[in-house]
Short mmCIF file of C-alpha atoms and ligand atoms in Angstrom, two decimals:
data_model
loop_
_atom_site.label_atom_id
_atom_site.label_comp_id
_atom_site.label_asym_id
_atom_site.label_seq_id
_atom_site.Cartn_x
_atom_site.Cartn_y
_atom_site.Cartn_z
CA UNK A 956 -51.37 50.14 -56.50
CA UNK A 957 -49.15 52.16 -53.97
CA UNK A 958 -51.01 52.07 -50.43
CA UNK A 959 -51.83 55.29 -49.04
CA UNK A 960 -50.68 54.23 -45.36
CA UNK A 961 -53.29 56.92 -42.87
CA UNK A 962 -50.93 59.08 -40.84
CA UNK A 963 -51.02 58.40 -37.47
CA UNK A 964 -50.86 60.89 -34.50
CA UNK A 965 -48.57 60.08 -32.39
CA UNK A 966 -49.33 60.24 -28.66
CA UNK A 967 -47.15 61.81 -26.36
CA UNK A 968 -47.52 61.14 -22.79
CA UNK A 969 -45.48 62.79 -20.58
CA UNK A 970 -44.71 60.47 -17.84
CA UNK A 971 -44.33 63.29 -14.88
CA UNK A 972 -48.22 63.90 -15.67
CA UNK A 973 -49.36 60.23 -15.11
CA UNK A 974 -50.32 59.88 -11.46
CA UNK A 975 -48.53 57.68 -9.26
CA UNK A 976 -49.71 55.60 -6.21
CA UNK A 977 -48.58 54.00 -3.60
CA UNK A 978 -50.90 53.02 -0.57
CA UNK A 979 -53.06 56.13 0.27
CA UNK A 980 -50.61 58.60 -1.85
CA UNK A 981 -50.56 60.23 -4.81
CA UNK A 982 -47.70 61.85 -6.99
CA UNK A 983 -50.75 64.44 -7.39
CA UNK A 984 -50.74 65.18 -3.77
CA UNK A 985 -48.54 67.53 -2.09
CA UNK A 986 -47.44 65.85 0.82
CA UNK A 987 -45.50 67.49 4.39
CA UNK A 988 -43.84 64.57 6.49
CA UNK A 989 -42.94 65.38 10.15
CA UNK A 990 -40.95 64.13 12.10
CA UNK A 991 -39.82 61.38 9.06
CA UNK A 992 -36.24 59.92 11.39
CA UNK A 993 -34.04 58.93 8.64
CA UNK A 994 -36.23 60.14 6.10
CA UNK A 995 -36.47 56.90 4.49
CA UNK A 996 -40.44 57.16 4.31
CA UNK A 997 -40.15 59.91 2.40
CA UNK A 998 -37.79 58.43 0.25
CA UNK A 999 -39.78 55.24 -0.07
CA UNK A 1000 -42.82 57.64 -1.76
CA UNK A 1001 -40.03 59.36 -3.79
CA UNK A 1002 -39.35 56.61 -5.24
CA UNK A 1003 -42.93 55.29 -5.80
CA UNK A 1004 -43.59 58.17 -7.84
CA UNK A 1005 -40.41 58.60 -9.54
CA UNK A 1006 -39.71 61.76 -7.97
CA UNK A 1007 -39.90 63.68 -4.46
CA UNK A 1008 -41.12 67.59 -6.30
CA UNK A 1009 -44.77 66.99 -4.52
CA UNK A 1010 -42.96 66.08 -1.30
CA UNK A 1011 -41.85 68.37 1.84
CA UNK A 1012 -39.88 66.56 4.19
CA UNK A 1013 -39.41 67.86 7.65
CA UNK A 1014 -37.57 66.82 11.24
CA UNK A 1015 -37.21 68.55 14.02
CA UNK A 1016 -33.30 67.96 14.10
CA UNK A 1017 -31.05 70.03 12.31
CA UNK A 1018 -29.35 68.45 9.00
CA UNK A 1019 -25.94 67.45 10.72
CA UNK A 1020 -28.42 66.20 13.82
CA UNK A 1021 -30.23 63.60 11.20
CA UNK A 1022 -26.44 62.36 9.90
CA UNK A 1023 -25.25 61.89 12.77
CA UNK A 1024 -28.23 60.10 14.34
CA UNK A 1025 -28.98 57.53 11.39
CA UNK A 1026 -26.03 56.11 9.35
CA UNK A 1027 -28.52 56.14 6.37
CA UNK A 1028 -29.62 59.86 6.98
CA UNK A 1029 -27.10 61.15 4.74
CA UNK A 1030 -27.94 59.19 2.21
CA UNK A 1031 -31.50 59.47 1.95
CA UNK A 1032 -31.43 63.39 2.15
CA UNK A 1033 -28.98 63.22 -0.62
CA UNK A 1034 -31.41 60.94 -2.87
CA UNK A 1035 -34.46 63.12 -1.65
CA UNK A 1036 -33.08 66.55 -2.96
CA UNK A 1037 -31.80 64.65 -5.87
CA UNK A 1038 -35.44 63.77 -6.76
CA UNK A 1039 -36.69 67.39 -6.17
CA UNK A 1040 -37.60 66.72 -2.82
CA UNK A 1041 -37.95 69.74 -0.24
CA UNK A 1042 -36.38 68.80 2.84
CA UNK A 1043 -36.30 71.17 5.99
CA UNK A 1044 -35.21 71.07 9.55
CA UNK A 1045 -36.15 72.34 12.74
CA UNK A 1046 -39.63 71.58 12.34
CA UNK A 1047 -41.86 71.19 15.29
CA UNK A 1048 -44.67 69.14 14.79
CA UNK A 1049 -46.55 71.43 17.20
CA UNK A 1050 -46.30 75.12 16.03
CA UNK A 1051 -44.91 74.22 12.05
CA UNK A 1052 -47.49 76.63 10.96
CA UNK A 1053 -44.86 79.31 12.17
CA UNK A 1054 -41.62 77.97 10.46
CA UNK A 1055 -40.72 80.29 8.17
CA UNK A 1056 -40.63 77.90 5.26
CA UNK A 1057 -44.11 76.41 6.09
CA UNK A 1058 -46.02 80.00 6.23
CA UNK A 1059 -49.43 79.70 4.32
CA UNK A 1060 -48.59 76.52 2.85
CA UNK A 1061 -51.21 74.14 2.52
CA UNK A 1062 -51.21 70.40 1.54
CA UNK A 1063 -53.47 67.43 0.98
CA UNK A 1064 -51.13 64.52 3.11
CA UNK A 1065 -49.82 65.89 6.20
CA UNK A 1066 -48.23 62.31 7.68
CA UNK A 1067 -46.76 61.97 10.94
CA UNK A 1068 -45.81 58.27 11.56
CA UNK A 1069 -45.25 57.39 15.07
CA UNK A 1070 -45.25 60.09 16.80
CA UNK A 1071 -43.55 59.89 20.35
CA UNK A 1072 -42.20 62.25 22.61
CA UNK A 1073 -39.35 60.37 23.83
CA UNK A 1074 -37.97 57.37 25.85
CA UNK A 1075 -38.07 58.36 29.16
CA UNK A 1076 -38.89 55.37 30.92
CA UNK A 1077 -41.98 52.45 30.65
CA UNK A 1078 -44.39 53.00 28.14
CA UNK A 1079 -47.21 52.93 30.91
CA UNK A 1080 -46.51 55.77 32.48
CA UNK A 1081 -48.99 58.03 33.18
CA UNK A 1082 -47.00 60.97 32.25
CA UNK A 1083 -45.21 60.00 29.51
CA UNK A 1084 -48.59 59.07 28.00
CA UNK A 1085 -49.53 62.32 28.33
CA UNK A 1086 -46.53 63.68 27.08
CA UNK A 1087 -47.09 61.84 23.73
CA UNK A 1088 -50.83 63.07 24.06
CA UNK A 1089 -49.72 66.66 24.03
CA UNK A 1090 -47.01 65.61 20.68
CA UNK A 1091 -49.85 64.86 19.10
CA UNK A 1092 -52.71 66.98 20.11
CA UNK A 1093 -50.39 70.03 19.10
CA UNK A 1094 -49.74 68.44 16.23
CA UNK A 1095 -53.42 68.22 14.86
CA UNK A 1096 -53.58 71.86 16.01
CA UNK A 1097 -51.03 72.69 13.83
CA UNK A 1098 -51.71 70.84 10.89
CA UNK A 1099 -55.16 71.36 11.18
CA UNK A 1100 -54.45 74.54 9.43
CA UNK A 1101 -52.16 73.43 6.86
CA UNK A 1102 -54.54 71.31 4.62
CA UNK A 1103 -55.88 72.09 1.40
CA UNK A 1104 -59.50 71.14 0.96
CA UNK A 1105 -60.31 67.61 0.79
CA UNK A 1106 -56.71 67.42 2.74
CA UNK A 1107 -56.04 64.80 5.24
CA UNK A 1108 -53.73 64.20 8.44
CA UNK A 1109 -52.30 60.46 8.67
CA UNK A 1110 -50.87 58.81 11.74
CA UNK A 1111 -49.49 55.92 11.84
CA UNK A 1112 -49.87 54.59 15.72
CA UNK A 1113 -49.42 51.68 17.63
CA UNK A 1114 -53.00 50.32 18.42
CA UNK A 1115 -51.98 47.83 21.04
CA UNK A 1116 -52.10 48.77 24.97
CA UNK A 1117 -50.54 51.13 26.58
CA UNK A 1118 -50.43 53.00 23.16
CA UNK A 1119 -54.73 52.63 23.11
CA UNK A 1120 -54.49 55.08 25.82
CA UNK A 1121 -52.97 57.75 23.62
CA UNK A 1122 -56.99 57.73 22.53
CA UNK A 1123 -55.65 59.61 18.95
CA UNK A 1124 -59.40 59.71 17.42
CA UNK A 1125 -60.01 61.59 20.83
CA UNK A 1126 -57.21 64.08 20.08
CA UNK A 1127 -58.77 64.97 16.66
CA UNK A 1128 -62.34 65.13 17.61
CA UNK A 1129 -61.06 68.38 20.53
CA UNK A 1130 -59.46 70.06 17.16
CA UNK A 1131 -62.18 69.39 15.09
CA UNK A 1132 -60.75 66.58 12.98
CA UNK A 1133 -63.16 63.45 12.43
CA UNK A 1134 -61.29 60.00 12.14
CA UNK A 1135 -62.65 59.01 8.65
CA UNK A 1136 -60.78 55.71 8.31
CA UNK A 1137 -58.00 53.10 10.71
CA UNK A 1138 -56.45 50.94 8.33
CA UNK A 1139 -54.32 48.44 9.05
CA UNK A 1140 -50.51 49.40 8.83
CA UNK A 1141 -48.24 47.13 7.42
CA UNK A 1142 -44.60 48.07 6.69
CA UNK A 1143 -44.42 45.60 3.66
CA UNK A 1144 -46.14 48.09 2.00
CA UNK A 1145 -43.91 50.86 2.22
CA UNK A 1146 -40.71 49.67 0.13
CA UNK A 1147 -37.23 50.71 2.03
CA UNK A 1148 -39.00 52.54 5.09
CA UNK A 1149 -37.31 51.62 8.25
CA UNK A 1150 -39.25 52.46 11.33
CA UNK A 1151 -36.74 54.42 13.94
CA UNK A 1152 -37.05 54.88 17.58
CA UNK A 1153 -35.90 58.53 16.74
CA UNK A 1154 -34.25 59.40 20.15
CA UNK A 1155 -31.69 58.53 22.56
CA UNK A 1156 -28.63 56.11 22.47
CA UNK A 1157 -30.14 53.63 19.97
CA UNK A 1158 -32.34 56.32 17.98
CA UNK A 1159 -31.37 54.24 14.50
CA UNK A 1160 -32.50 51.12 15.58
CA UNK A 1161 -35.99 49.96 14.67
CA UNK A 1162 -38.49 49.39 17.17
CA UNK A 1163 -41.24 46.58 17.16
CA UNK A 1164 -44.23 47.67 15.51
CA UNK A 1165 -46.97 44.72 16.57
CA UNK A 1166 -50.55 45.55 15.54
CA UNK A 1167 -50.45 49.53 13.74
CA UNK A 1168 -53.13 51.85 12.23
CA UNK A 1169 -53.04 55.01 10.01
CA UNK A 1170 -55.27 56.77 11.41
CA UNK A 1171 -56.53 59.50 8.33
CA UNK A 1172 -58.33 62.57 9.50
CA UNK A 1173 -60.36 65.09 7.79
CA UNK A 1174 -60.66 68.72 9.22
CA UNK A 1175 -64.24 69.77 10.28
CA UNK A 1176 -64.48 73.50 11.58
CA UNK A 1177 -67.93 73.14 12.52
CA UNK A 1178 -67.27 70.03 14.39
CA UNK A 1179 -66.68 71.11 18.06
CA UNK A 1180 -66.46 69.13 20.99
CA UNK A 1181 -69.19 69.29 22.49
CA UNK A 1182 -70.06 67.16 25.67
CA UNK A 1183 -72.50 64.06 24.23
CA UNK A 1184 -75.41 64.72 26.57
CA UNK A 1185 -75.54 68.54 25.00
CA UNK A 1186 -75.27 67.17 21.29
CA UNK A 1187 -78.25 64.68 21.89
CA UNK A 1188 -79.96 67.51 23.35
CA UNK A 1189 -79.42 69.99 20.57
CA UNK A 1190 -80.43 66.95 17.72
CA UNK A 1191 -84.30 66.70 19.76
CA UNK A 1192 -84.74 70.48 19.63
CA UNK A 1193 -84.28 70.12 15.80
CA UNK A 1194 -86.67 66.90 14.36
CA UNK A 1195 -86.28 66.19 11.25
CA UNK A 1196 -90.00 64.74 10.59
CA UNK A 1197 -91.15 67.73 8.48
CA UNK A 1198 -87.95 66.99 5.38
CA UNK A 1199 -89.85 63.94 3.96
CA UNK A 1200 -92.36 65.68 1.65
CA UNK A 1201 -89.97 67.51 -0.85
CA UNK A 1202 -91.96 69.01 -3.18
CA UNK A 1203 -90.21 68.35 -6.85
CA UNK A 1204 -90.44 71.38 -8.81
CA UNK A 1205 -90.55 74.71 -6.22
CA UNK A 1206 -89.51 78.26 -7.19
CA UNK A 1207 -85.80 78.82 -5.66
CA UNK A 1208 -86.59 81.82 -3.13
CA UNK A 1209 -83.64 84.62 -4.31
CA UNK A 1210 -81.56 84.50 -0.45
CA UNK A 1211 -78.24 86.51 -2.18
CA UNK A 1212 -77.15 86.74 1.64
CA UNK A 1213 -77.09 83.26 2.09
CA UNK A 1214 -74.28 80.70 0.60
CA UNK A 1215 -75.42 78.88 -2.43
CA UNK A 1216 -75.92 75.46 -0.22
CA UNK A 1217 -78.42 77.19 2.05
CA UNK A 1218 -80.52 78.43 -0.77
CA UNK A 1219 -80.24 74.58 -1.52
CA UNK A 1220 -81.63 74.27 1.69
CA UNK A 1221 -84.44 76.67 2.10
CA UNK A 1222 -85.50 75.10 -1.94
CA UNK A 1223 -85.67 72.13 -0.11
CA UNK A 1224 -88.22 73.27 2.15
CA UNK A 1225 -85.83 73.34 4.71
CA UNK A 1226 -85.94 76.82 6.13
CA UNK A 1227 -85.99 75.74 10.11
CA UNK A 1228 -83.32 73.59 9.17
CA UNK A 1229 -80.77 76.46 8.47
CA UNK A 1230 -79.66 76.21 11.70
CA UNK A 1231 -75.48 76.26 12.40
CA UNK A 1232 -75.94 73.80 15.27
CA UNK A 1233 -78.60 71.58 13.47
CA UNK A 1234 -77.22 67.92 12.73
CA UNK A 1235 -77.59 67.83 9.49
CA UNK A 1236 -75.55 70.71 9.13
CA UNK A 1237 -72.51 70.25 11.30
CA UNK A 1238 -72.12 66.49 9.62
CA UNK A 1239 -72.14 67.39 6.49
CA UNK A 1240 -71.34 70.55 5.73
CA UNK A 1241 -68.13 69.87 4.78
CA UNK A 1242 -69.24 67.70 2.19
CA UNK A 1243 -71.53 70.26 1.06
CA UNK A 1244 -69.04 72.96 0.79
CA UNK A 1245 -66.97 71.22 -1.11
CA UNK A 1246 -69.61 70.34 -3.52
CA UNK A 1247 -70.18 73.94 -4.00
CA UNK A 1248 -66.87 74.89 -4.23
CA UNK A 1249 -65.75 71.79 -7.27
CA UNK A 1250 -69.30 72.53 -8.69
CA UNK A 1251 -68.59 72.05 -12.77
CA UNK A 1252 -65.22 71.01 -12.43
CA UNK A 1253 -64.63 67.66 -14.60
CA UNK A 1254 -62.15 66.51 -12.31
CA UNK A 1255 -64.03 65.89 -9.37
CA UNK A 1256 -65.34 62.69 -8.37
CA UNK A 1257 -69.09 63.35 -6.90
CA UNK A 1258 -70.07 60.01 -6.65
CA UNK A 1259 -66.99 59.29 -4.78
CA UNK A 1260 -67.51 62.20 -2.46
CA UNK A 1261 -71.01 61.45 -1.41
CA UNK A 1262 -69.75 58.06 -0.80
CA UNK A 1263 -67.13 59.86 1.41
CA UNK A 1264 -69.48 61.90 3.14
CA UNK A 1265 -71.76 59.14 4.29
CA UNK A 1266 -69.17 57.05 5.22
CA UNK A 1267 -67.78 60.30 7.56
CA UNK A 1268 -71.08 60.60 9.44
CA UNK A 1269 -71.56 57.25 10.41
CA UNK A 1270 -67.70 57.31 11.73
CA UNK A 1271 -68.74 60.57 13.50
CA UNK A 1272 -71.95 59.21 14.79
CA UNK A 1273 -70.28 55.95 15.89
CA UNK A 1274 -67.16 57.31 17.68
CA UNK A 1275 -68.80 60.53 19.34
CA UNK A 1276 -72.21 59.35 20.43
CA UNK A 1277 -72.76 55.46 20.17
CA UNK A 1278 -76.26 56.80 19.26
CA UNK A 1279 -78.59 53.98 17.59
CA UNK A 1280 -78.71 53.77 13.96
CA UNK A 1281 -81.85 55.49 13.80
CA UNK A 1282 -80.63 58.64 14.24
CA UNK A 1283 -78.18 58.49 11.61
CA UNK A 1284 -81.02 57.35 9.36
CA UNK A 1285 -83.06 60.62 10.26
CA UNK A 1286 -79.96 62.31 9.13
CA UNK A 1287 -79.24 60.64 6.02
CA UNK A 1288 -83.14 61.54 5.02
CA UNK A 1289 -82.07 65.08 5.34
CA UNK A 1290 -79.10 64.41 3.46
CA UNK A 1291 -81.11 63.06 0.65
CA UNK A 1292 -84.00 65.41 0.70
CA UNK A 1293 -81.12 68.06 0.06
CA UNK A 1294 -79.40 66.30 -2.99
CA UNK A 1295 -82.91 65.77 -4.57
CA UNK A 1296 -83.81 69.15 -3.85
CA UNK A 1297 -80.36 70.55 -5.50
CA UNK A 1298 -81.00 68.50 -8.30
CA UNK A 1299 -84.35 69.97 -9.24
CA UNK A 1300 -82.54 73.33 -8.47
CA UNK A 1301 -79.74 72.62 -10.83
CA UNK A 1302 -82.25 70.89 -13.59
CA UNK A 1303 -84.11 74.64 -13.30
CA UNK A 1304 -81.54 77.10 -13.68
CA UNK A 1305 -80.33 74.44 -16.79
CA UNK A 1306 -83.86 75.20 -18.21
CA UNK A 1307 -84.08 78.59 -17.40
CA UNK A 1308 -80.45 79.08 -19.42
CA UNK A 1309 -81.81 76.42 -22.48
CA UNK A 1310 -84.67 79.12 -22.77
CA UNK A 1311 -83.02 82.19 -22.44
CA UNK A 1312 -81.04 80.48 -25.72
CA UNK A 1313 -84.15 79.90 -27.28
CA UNK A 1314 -85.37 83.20 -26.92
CA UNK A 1315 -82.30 85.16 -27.61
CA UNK A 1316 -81.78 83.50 -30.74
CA UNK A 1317 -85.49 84.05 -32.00
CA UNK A 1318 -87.08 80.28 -32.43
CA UNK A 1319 -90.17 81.88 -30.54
CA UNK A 1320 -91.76 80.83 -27.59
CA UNK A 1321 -89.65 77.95 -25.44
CA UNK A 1322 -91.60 75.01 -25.70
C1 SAM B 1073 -40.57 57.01 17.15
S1 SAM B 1073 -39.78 58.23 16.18
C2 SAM B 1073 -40.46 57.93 14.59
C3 SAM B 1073 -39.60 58.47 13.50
C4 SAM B 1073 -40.13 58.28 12.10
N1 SAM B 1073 -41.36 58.95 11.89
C5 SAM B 1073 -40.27 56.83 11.77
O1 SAM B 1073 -41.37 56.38 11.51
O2 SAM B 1073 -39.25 56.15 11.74
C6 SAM B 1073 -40.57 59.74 16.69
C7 SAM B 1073 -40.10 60.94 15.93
O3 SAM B 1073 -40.82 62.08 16.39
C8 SAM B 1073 -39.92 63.17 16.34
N2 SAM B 1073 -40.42 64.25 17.20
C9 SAM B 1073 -40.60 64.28 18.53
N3 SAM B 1073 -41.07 65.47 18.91
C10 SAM B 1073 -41.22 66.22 17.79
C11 SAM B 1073 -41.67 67.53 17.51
N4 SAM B 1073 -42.09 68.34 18.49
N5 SAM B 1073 -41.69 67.96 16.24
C12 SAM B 1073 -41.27 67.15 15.23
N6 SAM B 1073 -40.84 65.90 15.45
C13 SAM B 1073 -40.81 65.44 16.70
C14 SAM B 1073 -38.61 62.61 16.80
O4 SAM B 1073 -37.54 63.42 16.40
C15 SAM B 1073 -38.63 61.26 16.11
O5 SAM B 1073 -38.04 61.36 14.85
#
């Protein structure tokens, strides 16, 4: 008897969809790379991925500038374009928001690795420190407002002294960008990067790289900087002893003229805690924004992102205040008297619409 063999779909899978990663990068990210020397680092993610059409890669020297400087320059552009790469020139770190190629982009890796102004003498010098400080103070100011949401700003630093004096996590915090995470940096990692010291006489030789960090950064535009004494004092006008007792099942209160999180908030009893400046706020409203904003979406990882998010505050709390862990736990009550309270939200309006179903189709009254 003659087998009927069961026809089999065949999959396809397109390789350029399946995501790519190397380190902290994804072939799903678009990525900008300033100030990238011989461009070899953008290369080296290139080739992780298999191709360079999520990358922009940027110097501030002009195209026969990089050849000249870096025997491999040539080279690596060549292999960058021929993987789809964007590559531009005349970038500067500080204003790129203006260059004309850059306008109203926006992108989730903005990476600047070792930033540095320029050998002009020891490394301890008081001004050249603070020339580096400015490279890279403009630079967050910049890039700041180039990132998607969710986006982040790498630099890869130095973490040894004199470069500790650079104080990068400082330089974020007065543009509103909260150091989330300093991992270790180890060029091992990044497959046919060469570090260069990017200026003068012997710009295409390496230079030692000791103990390094990338330092990632998330953009918080409610996160000013605020002297600490004022922020303590601002937390004790607003105690947070009242958010325990969350009623489970309230009424929402219709407030059209408020964004859907602080109807979350008021539900949660909250209504004194609507306050711009309040802590709870200014930590995480980031977080909750972007909850509202990926609300439904399949692709978004909540769990992951509340993870984030409470992982963010007790960087912020620990690098701006050195305030006791107490504090922090006040907050996180907040923070959870808020989730439960969008929850019961969320479970009512799913009831609400499960009833309005019933009715509609005539099955009589909604059990
Ligand atoms: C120490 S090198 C590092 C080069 C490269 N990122 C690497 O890791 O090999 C510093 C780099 O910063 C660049 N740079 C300095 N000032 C800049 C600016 N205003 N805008 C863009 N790049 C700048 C230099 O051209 C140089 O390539």
């Amino acid at each position: 008897m003659a087998e009927t063999a069961e026809e089999e779909t065949p999959i396809v899978i397109n390789e350029e969809d399946e995501e790519k990663i190397i380190q902290y990068y994804s072939s799903f990210h678009l990525i900008l790379l300033v100030g990238d020397g011989d461009f070899s680092f953008s290369l080296c993610l290139a080739n992780s991925f298999g191709s360079a059409s999520n990358i922009v890669a940027s110097s501030l020297q002009s195209h026969e500038e990089v050849i000249k400087m870096y025997k491999n320059g040539k080279s690596n552009l060549e292999k960058l374009k021929a993987l789809g790469g964007t590559v531009l020139h005349g970038v500067d770190a500080t204003k790129m928001q203006h260059h004309s190629d850059l306008r109203n982009r926006k992108f989730d890796r903005i990476i600047y690795n070792f930033p540095h102004a320029g050998f002009h003498g020891s490394e301890e010098n008081n001004h050249l420190i603070q020339m580096h400080k400015n490279l890279v103070g403009r630079f967050f100011g910049s890039a700041k407002k180039m990132l998607r949401v969710d986006g982040q700003i790498h630099v890869t630093h130095k973490i040894s002294p004199p470069y500790d004096l650079w104080d990068l996590v400082g330089l974020g915090s007065r543009n509103s960008l909260i150091c989330i995470d300093c991992a270790d940096f180890k060029i091992e990692n990044y497959p046919g990067y060469n570090n260069k010291r990017g200026s003068g006489s012997k710009c295409d030789e390496p230079f030692h790289l000791g103990e390094c960090n990338t330092f990632k950064f998330i953009f918080n535009p409610s996160r000013k900087n605020v002297p600490r004494t004022k922020q303590k004092k601002r937390y004790l006008q607003a105690p947070s002893q009242s958010f325990q007792n969350v009623p489970n099942s309230i009424s929402p209160p219709i407030y059209s003229h408020h964004p859907a999180y602080v109807s979350d908030m008021i539900h949660a009893g909250l209504p004194a805690r609507y306050d711009p400046t309040s802590e709870f706020f200014r930590i995480f409203k980031p977080h909750i924004s972007y909850i509202q904003e990926t609300f439904g979406r399949v692709d978004v990882d909540v769990e992951l992102s509340v993870r984030r998010a409470i992982h963010h505050g007790a960087l912020m709390f620990r690098d701006e205040a050195r305030r006791p862990p107490e504090d922090y736990l006040a907050i996180l009550e907040e923070f959870h008297c808020w989730s439960r309270s969008r929850i019961t939200r969320l479970q009512q309006e799913l009831q609400d619409l499960d009833r309005r179903v019933f009715e509609r189709q005539g099955m009589g009254c909604y059990p």
